[in-house]
Every structure is written in C-alpha cells, then in structure tokens.
Coordinates of C-alpha atoms and ligand atoms in Angstrom, one line a residue:
X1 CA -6.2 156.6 49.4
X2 CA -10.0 156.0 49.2
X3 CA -11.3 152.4 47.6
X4 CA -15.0 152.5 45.7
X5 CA -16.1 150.0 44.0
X6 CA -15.8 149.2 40.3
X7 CA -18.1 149.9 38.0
X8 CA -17.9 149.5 34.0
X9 CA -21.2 150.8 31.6
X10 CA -19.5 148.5 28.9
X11 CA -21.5 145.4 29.5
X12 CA -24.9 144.2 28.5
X13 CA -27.1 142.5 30.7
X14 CA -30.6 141.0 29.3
X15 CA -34.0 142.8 31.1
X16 CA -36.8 140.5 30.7
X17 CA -39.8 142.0 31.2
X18 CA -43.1 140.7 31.1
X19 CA -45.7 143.7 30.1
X20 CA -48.9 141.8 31.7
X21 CA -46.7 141.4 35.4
X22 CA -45.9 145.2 35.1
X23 CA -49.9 146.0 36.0
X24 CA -49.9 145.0 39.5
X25 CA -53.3 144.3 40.9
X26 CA -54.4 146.8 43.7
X27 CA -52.7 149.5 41.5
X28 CA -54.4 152.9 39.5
X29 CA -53.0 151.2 36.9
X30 CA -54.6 148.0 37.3
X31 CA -58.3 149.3 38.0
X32 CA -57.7 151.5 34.7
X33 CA -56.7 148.7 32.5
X34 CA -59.9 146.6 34.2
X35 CA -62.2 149.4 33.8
X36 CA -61.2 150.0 30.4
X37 CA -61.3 146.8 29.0
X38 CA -64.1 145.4 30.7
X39 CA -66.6 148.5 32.0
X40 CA -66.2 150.8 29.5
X41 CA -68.3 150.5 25.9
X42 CA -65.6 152.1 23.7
X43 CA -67.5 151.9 20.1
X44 CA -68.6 155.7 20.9
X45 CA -64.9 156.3 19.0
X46 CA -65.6 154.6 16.0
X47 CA -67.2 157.0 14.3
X48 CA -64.4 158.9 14.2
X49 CA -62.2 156.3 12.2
X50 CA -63.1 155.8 8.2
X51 CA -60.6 153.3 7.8
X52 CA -62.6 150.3 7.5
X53 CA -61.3 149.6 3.8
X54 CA -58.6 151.6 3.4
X55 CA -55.9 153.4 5.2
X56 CA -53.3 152.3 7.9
X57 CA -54.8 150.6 10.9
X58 CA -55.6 153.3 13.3
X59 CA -54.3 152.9 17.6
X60 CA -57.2 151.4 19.2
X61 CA -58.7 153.7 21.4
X62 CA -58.8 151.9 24.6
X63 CA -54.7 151.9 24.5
X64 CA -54.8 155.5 24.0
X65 CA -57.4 156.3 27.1
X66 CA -55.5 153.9 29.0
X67 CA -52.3 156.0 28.5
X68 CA -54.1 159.3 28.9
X69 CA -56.0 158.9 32.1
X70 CA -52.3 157.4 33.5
X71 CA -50.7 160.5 32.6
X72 CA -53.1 162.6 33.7
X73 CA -53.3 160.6 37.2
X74 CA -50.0 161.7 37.4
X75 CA -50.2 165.5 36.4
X76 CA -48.9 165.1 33.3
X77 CA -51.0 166.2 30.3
X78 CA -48.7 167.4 27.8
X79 CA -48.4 165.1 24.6
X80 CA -44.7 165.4 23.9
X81 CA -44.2 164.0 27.7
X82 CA -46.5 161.4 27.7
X83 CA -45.0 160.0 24.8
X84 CA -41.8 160.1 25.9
X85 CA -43.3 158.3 29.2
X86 CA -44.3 155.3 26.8
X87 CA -40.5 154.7 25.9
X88 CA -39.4 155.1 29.7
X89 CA -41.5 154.5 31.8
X90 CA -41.8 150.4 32.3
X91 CA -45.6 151.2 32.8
X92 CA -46.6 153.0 30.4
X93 CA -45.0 150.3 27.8
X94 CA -47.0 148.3 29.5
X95 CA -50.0 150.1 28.9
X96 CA -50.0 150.8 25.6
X97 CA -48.2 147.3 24.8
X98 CA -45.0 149.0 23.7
X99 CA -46.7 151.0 20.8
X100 CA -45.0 154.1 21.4
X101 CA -47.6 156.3 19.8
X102 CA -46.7 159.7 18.4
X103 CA -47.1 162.6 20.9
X104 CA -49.5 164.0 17.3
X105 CA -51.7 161.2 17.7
X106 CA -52.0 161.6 21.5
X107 CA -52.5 165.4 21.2
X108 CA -55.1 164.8 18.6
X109 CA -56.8 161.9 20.6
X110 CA -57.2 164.2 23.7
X111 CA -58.6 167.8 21.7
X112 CA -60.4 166.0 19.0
X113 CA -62.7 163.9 21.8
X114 CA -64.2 166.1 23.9
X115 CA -67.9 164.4 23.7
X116 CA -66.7 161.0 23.9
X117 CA -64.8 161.8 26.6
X118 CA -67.6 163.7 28.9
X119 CA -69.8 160.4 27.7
X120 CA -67.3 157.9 29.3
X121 CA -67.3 160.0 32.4
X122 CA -70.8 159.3 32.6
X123 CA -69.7 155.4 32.0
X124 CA -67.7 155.8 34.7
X125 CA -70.1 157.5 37.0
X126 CA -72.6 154.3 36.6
X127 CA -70.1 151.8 37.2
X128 CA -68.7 153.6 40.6
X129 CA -72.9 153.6 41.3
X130 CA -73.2 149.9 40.7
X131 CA -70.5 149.4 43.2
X132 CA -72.2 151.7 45.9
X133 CA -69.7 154.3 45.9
X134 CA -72.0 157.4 45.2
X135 CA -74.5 157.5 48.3
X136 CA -76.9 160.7 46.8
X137 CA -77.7 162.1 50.0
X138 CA -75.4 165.4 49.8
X139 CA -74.0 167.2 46.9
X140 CA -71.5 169.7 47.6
X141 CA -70.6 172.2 44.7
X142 CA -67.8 174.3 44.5
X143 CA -65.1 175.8 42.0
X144 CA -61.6 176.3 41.5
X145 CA -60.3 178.9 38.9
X146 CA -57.4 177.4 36.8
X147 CA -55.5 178.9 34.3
X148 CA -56.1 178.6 30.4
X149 CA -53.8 178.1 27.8
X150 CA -53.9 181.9 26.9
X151 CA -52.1 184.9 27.9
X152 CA -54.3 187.6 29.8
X153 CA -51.9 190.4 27.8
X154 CA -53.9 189.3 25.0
X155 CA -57.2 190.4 26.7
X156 CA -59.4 193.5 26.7
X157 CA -62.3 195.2 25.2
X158 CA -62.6 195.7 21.6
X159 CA -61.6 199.1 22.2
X160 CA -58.7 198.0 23.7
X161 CA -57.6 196.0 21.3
X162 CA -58.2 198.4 18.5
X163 CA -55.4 200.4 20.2
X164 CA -53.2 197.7 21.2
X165 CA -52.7 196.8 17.2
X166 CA -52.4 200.8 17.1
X167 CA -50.0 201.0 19.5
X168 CA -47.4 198.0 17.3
X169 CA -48.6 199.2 13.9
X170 CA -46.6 202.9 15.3
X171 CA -44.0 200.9 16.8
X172 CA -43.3 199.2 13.5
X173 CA -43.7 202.4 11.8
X174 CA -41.0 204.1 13.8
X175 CA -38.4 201.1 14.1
X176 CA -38.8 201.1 9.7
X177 CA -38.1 205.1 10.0
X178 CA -35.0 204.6 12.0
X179 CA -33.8 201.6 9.5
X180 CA -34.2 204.4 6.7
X181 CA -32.6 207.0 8.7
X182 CA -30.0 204.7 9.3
X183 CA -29.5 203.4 5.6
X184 CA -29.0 207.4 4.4
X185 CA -26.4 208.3 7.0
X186 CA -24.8 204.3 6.1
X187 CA -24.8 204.1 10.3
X188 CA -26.6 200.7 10.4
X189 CA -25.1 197.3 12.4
X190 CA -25.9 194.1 10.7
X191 CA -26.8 192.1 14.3
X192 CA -28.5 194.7 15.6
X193 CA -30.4 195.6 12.2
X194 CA -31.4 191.4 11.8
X195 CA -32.8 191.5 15.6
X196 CA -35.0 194.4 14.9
X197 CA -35.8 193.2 12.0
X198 CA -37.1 190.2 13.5
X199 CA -39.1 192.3 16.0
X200 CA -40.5 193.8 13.0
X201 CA -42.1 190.4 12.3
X202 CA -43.1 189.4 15.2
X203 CA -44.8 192.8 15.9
X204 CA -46.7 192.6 12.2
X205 CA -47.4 188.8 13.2
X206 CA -49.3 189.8 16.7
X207 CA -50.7 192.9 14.9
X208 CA -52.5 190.7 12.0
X209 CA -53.8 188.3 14.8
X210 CA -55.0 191.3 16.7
X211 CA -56.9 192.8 14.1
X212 CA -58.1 189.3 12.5
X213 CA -59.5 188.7 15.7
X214 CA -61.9 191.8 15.6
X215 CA -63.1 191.5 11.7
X216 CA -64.7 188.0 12.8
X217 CA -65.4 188.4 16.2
X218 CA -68.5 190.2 18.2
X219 CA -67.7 192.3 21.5
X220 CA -68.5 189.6 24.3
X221 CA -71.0 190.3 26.9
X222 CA -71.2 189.5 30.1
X223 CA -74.2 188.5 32.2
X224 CA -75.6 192.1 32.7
X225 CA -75.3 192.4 28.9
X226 CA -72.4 195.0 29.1
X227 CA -69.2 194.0 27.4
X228 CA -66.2 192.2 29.1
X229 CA -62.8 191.4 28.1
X230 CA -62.1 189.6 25.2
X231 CA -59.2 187.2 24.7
X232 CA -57.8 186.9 21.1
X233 CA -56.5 183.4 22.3
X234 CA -58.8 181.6 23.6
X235 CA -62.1 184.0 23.7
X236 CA -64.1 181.1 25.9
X237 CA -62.0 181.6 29.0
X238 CA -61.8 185.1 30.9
X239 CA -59.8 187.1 33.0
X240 CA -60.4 186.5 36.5
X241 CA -59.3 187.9 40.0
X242 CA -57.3 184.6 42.3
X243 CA -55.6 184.7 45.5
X244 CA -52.7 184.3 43.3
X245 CA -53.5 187.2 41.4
X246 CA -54.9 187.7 38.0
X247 CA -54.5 185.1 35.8
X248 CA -56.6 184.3 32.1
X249 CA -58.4 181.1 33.2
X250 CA -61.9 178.8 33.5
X251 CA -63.4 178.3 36.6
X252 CA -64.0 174.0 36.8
X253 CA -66.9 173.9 39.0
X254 CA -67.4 170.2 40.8
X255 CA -70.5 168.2 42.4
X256 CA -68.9 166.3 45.0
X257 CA -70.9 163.2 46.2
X258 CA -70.6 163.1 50.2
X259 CA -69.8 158.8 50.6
X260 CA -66.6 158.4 48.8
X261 CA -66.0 162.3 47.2
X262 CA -66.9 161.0 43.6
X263 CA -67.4 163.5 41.1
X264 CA -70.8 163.3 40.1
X265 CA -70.8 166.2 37.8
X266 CA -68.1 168.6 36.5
X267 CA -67.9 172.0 33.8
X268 CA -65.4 174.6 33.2
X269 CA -67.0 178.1 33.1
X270 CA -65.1 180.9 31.1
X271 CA -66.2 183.5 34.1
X272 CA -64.7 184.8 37.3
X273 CA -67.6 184.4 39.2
X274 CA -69.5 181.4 40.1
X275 CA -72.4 183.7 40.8
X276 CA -75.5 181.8 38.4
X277 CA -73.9 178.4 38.2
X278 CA -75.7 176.8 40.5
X279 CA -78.8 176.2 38.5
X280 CA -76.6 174.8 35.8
X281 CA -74.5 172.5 38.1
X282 CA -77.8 171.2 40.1
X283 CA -79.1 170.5 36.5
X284 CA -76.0 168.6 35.6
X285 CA -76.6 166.4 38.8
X286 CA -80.0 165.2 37.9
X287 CA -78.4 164.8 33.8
X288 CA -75.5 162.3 35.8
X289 CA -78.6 160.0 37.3
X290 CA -81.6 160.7 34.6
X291 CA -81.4 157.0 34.3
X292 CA -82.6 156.3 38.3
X293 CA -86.0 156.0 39.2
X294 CA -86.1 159.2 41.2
X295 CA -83.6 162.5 40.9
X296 CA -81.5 162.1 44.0
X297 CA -82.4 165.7 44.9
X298 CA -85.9 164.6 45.7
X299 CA -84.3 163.4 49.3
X300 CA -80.3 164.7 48.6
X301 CA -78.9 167.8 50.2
X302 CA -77.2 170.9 48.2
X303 CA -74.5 172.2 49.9
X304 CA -72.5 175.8 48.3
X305 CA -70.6 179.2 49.9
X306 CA -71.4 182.0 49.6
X307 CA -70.3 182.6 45.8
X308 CA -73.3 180.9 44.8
X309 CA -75.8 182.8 46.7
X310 CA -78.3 184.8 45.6
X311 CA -81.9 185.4 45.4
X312 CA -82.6 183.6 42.2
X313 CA -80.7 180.8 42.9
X314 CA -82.4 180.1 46.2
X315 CA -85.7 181.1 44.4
X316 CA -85.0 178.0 42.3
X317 CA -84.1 175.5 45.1
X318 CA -87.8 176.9 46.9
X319 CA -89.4 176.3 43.4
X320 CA -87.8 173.0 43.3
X321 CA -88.2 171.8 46.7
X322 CA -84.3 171.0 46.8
X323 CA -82.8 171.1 50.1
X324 CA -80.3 173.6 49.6
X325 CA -77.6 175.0 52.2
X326 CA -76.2 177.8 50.6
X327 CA -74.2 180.4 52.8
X328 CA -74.1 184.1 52.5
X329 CA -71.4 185.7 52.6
X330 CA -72.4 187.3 56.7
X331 CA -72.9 183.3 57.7
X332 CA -69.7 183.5 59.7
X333 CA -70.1 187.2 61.5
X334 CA -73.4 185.4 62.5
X335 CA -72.0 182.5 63.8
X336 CA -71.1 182.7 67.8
X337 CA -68.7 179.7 67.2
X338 CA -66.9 182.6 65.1
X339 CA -67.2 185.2 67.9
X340 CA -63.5 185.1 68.5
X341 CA -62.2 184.5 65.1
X342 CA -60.9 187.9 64.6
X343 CA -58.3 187.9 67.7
X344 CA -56.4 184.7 66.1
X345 CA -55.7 186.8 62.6
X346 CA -52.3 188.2 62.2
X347 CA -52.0 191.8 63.5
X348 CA -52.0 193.9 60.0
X349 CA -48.0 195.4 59.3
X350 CA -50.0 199.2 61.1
X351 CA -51.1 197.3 63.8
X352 CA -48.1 195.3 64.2
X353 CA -45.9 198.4 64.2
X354 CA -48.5 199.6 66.6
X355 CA -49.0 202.7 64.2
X356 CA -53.0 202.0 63.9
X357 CA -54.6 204.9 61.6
X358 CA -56.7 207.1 62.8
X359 CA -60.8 206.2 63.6
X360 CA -63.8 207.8 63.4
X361 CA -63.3 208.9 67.1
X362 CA -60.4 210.8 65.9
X363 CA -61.9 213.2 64.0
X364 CA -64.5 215.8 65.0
X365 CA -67.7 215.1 63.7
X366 CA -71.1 217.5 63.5
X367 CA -74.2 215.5 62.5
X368 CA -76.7 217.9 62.3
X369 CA -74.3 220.8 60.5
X370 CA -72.7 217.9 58.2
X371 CA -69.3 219.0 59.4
X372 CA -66.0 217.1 59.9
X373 CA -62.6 218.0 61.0
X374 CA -59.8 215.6 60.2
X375 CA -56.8 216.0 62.6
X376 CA -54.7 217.8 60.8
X377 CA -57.1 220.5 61.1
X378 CA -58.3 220.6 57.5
X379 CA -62.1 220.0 56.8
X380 CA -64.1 217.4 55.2
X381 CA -66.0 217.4 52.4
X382 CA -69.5 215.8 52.6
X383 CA -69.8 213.0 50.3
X384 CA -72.8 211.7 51.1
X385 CA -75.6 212.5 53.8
X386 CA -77.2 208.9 54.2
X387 CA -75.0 206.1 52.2
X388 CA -76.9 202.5 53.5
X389 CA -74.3 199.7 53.4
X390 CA -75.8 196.4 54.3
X391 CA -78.3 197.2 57.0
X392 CA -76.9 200.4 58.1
X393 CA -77.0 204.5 57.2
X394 CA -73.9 206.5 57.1
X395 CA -72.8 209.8 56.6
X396 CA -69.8 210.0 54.0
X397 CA -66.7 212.8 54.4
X398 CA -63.9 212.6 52.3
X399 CA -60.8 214.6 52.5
X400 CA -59.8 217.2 49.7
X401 CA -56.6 215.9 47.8
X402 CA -54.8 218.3 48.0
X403 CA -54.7 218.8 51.2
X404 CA -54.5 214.5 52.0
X405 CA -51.3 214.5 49.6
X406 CA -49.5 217.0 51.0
X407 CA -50.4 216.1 54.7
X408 CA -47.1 215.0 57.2
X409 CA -49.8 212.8 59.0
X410 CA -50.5 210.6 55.9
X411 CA -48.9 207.7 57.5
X412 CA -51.1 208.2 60.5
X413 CA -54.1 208.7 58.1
X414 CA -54.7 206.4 55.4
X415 CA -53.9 202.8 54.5
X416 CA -50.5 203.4 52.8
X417 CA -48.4 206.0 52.4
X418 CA -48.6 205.0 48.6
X419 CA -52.5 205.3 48.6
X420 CA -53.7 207.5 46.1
X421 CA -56.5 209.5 46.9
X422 CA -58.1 211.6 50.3
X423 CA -59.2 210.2 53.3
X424 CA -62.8 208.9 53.4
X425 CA -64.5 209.0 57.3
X426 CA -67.4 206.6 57.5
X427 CA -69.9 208.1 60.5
X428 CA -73.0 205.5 61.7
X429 CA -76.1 207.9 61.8
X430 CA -78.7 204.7 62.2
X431 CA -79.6 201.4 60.2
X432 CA -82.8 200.6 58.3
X433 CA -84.9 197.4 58.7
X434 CA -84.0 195.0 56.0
X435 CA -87.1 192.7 54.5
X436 CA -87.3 189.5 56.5
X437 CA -88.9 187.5 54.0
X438 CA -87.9 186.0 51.0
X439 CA -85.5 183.6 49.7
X440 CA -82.2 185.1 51.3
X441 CA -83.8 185.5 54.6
X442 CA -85.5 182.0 54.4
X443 CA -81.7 180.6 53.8
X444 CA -80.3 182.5 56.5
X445 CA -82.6 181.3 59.1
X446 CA -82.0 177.6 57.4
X447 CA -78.4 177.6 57.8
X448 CA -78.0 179.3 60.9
X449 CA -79.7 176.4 62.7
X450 CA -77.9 174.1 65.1
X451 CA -79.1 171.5 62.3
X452 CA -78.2 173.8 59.2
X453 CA -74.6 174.7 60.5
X454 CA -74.0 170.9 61.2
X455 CA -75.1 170.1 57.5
X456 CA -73.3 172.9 55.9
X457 CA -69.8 172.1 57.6
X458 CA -69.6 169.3 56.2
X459 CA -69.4 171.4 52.7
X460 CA -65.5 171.3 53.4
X461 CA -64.5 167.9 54.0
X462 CA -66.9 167.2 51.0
X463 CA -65.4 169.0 47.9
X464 CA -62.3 171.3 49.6
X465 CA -60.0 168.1 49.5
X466 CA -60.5 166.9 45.6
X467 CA -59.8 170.3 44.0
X468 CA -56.5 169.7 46.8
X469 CA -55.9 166.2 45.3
X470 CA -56.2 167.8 41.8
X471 CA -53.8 170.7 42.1
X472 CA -51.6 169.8 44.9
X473 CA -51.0 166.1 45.3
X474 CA -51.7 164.9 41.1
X475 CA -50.2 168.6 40.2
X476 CA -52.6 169.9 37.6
X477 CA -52.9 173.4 37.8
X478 CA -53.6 175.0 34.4
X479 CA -55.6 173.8 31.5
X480 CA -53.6 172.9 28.1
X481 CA -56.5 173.3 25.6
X482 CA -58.0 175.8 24.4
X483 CA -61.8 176.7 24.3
X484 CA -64.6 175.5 26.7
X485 CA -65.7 172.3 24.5
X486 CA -62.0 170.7 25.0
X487 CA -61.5 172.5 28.5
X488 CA -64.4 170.5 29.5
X489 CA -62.9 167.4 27.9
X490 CA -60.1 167.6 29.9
X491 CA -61.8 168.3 33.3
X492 CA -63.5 165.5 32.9
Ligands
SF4_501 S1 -54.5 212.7 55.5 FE1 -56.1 214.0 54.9 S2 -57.8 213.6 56.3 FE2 -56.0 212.6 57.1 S3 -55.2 214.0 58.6 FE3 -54.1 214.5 56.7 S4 -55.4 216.0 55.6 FE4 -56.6 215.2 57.3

C-alpha cells in the first residue's frame, strides 16, 4: 500500500506580514506607489468630497488609484473583483493598507472621475517626458474597436425600434389572450403559468425601456447627416463591423510615441470607422505638449493606414506643414516588395478543391453589340455600359435569376452555392486617367519613396504591439462603462 505524507488543516500557524516589504522595488507595483505618492498632484479629487465638517472620512484618493491602475494592469476592471483582490491578494492589502474598500466605492471612484482621470494621464505624460521617455520625432496613430457595455440587439434606427417595442407589446398581448383562454377552459399549469408570467414582465420591462428611449431621444446621425443605429444602452457607442464579427463597441484610437511606445494621446470614438479622426487625434497630440516651447509636429512625423486617409485629412497635414505618412488603401499592390504576396495566401476552399469558378474568358463576350453568353448558354443582361472602378471602365452583365437559381452549373458559377442572386461578369473596355495632383496623389508619391516606405514601416512596430499588450498579454478586451465621457476615462 502507497505512503503520502501527513497533512492536518487543524493547526494555526502565525503569517507576519509586513505591508511596506510586499512592494518590491523594480516592480509595477512599486513605480505605481512612487508615482502616486510622489509625482502625481492628487488635490484635482477634492472637489469632489464635502466632508470637511461633517460626514465620515472619505478613502483617500491616492489608495483608490493605486488599487485601480493595479487592477487594471492586470485586466481586471470589474469592482466586485477588485475588491475581492484587496482581501486576497497580499498586494493589493498592501496597496490599499488593508482597507478593504467596498466594490460601491470603487465602482463609483472609477465612473464618477472621468476628467480627473484623463488630467492625471496628462500628469503622467509630463513625468515620463521629464525622464526622456517620449522622443517626439514620430507619432503613429491607430485604433482598435472594443466592445461596449451594451448589447447590439438593442440597436437600430428609430424606425426599428418603433417596431421592435411593436413586435413585444403583440407578444404580450397574445401570451395574456392564451392566459384567458386558458382560465375559461380551467386548462392552466401553475409552473408553466408563473414562467410566462414572468416573461410577461420582462417583455413589458424591455418594452417601457424601448419606448422611453425614443420620447427623449433624437434619431442620431452620422457624419453624412443620414441617420445611423441607435443603441438604447449606451447611445455613444455604435455598431461596428470586426474581424470577429459585429459587435456594439467604441473604437479607442492611440498616438503612440516612436522611443519607448508611450501613449501620448488616447480617445474612444462611438463609430466604426476611423475615417475623420485624424484631425482630432493630431490635435490631441499638440493638447498632450501645449506646455513645450514648440508642437513636436513642427519636426515630428505622422504615421496612419489607410483607414485614416482621405483627401481632407491630408489637405490638413499640407495646410499644416505636418509630415504626414498616411497610406492608401493601393500602397501595398504598389509596392514591388509586395509583388509576390499573393502566391503565399492560402488557396480559397474553390481553389483548393481545384473547382475555380468560371472567368471572364469563359463566357462569350460582344463589345460593340453589348452581348454576353454565360456557359450554360443563357444570356446576360447589360447592367451597365461603362461602370469606372478605381482607374478603370467596365462593361457590367448580370445573369437573370431565374435562370442563375435554377442552373446545374451554379457551383461552377458563382461564389457559393448558397449565394443569392445572378452571376455578375465584369469585362475591361479601357481605363480613364485619374488627376495626378492633389493631396492623395501628393501622399502616394510621398509614401512610395524608398525614404517614405522606410518611415511608414515603422508604423507597425510603433503602435501594433500596445493595442497587443492591451488585449492580449493585460487581457482587456471590452469596455465596462457606459457612455463616451467614462469610456474615455477608462481608456486612459
Ligand atoms: S449560374 Fe447563371 S450565369 Fe452562371 S452559368 Fe448558370 S445561368 Fe449562366
């Protein structure tokens, strides 16, 4: 038979621990306490106390940060959880001295200082510049959407909406009918009657929120002035398209200082494209150093993809005489470097299966009598004579429906089987000469430069790897508050 060793949980045995010796220099931990103590002027809280006279001593601010900014170090930035971290975790005790505050007064700390905190991120922006960490020679700006603290089933138009609250208001209508049906013919069960019941409520709860929602709220427009989605959670954020799918978010766009990858500047926008923020963000740069003698984007470099390109915003780095390297979104077809790109991406599952669909050579085309023949024999209707994408002119057939969905060589055809709709054939019939002046073709020429491709690949290493440290290796990936003011708060 097996021996283990003995063990017994019915003794005591006397932990001293010494909070101060718990911060060990070297640590997060340590440079937080330092900073906050010594670096950081903490009075912009006061104003928030009135309890000068009367009223129970309040926790000091500087033990709540303290805890806070571990927490969130650490990817933790729910309240319940970091106030169970300040009765378990040796650290935290140490932190906040053993004060165990409640996860209310945490919760309430973090929501309730959105100002103060975006001020002490500028505290903390002049003390990593008095220790040389922020070199202002290259921004790079970028974003990263995350999701809000709001469900995107609560989103849409104010039409939408309208017949969402509809839509429960006639399911609550018909489940009552049924309960009446039921009482006549004396049919009803007691669990089943108190768990429709309940949906009752619940349905007549999110039906009032729904329709309280659009007596004190506007339609919200977008930037062309045409109405977008609303949310009735959290109206600030929006519904916006990831490589993880759709999800109800902010997009927290970051300058990124090129020395040490210091965060010179940060803002949660409640849009899904970044398309217009660069004017904002380059502005937020200069607000981060109004205090130097000169804006560091009098010699700095401006470094963005192609989401932020456009002709106004390059207009404005011209008009400003910032040195801007923005990339369009044809920077990489350009680039020879990227000549053989294509050959390394995985074969699509058509290609794979070596069932490729059928190209433009497959078809018969006639220019001149706008005539196409599809191989199945069926013809084409003309869509359009002289469609111009980018720089070139096409001629536009498309298939009749009919005959695409009841066609045996659909497979062959289109993109999926499952795709809804005809065929569309593409034909080249010439390109046009595109403007070669202006802004975007001043950039282009910029940034494909042996010079301007150097600088602009640097726009990776720059800002790619913090919004990595944020999500992946500290493990925050969703906001908990709600509305921009406290989103920003906590992006900060
Ligand atoms: S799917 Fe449509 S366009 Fe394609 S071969 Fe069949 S009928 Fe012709």
């Amino acid at each position: 038979m097996p021996r283990f060793k003995e063990y017994n949980r019915g003794q005591s045995v006397l932990l001293a621990i010494s909070f101060d010796r718990q911060i060990l220099p070297g640590t997060f931990e340590y440079t937080l306490n330092f900073l906050v103590d010594n670096k950081l002027d903490l009075n912009i809280f006061h104003h928030k106390y009135k309890n000068d006279k009367n009223g129970r001593p309040a926790y000091d601010p500087a033990l709540l940060l303290k805890i806070v900014l571990l927490a969130y170090s650490r990817g933790e930035t729910s309240s319940r959880k970091i106030e169970a971290l300040c009765r378990e975790n040796v650290l935290f005790m140490a932190l906040s001295a053993d004060s165990r505050p409640h996860f209310t007064t945490i919760a309430d700390f973090i929501s309730s200082s959105p100002e103060e905190i975006t001020a002490l991120f500028s505290q903390v922006l002049l003390v990593c510049d008095d220790m040389g960490l922020i070199g202002k020679e290259m921004f790079a700006i970028d974003g990263c959407k995350l999701p809000s603290n709001a469900s995107k089933e609560w989103s849409g138009t104010k039409a939408n909406l309208k017949k969402k609250s509809k839509k429960i208001d006639r399911a609550v209508r018909y489940m009552l009918a049924k309960h009446r049906d039921e009482d006549q013919k004396g049919e009803n069960d007691i669990s089943i009657r108190k768990r429709e019941e309940q949906q009752i409520e619940t349905l007549l709860k999110a039906s009032d929120k729904i329709d309280r929602f659009l007596k004190n709220n506007d339609e919200r427009l977008g930037h062309s002035g045409k109405e977008v989605q609303s949310n009735i959670t959290d109206n600030e954020s929006a519904k916006m398209k990831t490589s993880n799918g759709v999800i109800q978010g902010y997009v927290g766009v970051a300058a990124v200082d090129s020395k040490h990858q210091v965060v010179v500047s940060a803002e949660a926008y409640g849009q899904g494209q970044e398309h217009g923020l660069l004017e904002p963000m380059i502005e937020k740069i200069e607000e981060a150093f109004k205090g130097d003698e000169q804006s560091p984007l009098m010699d700095g470099k401006i470094l963005a993809d192609s989401g932020y390109c456009n002709k106004d915003a390059l207009a404005y780095l011209e008009e400003r005489n910032i040195d801007g390297y923005i990339a369009d979104n044809r920077f990489r077809s350009r680039d020879p470097r990227f000549k053989t790109a294509g050959e390394h991406k995985p074969a699509t599952s058509k290609k794979a299966s070596g069932k490729e669909r059928f190209t433009t050579a497959d078809f018969q085309i006639e220019i001149d009598k706008q005539h196409c023949i599809c191989p199945a024999g069926k013809e084409l209707w003309l869509k359009c004579a002289k469609a111009k994408i980018a720089s070139n002119i096409f001629m536009q057939f498309q298939g009749h429906k009919e005959d695409c969905d009841h066609c045996t060589e659909r497979d062959k055809c289109l993109r999926s089987v499952k795709q809804k709709g005809a065929r569309q054939v593409n034909v080249k019939i010439g390109n046009f000469v595109q403007e070669k002046t202006g802004p975007l073709e001043r950039m282009k020429q910029k940034i494909d430069s042996t010079l301007g491709r150097h600088i602009y690949s640097m726009r990776l290493g720059i800002v790619e790897p913090v919004f990595g440290h944020i999500n992946d290796a500290i493990g925050i990936k969703r906001f908990s508050l709600r509305g921009k003011k406290k989103v920003n708060g906590q992006s900060d």
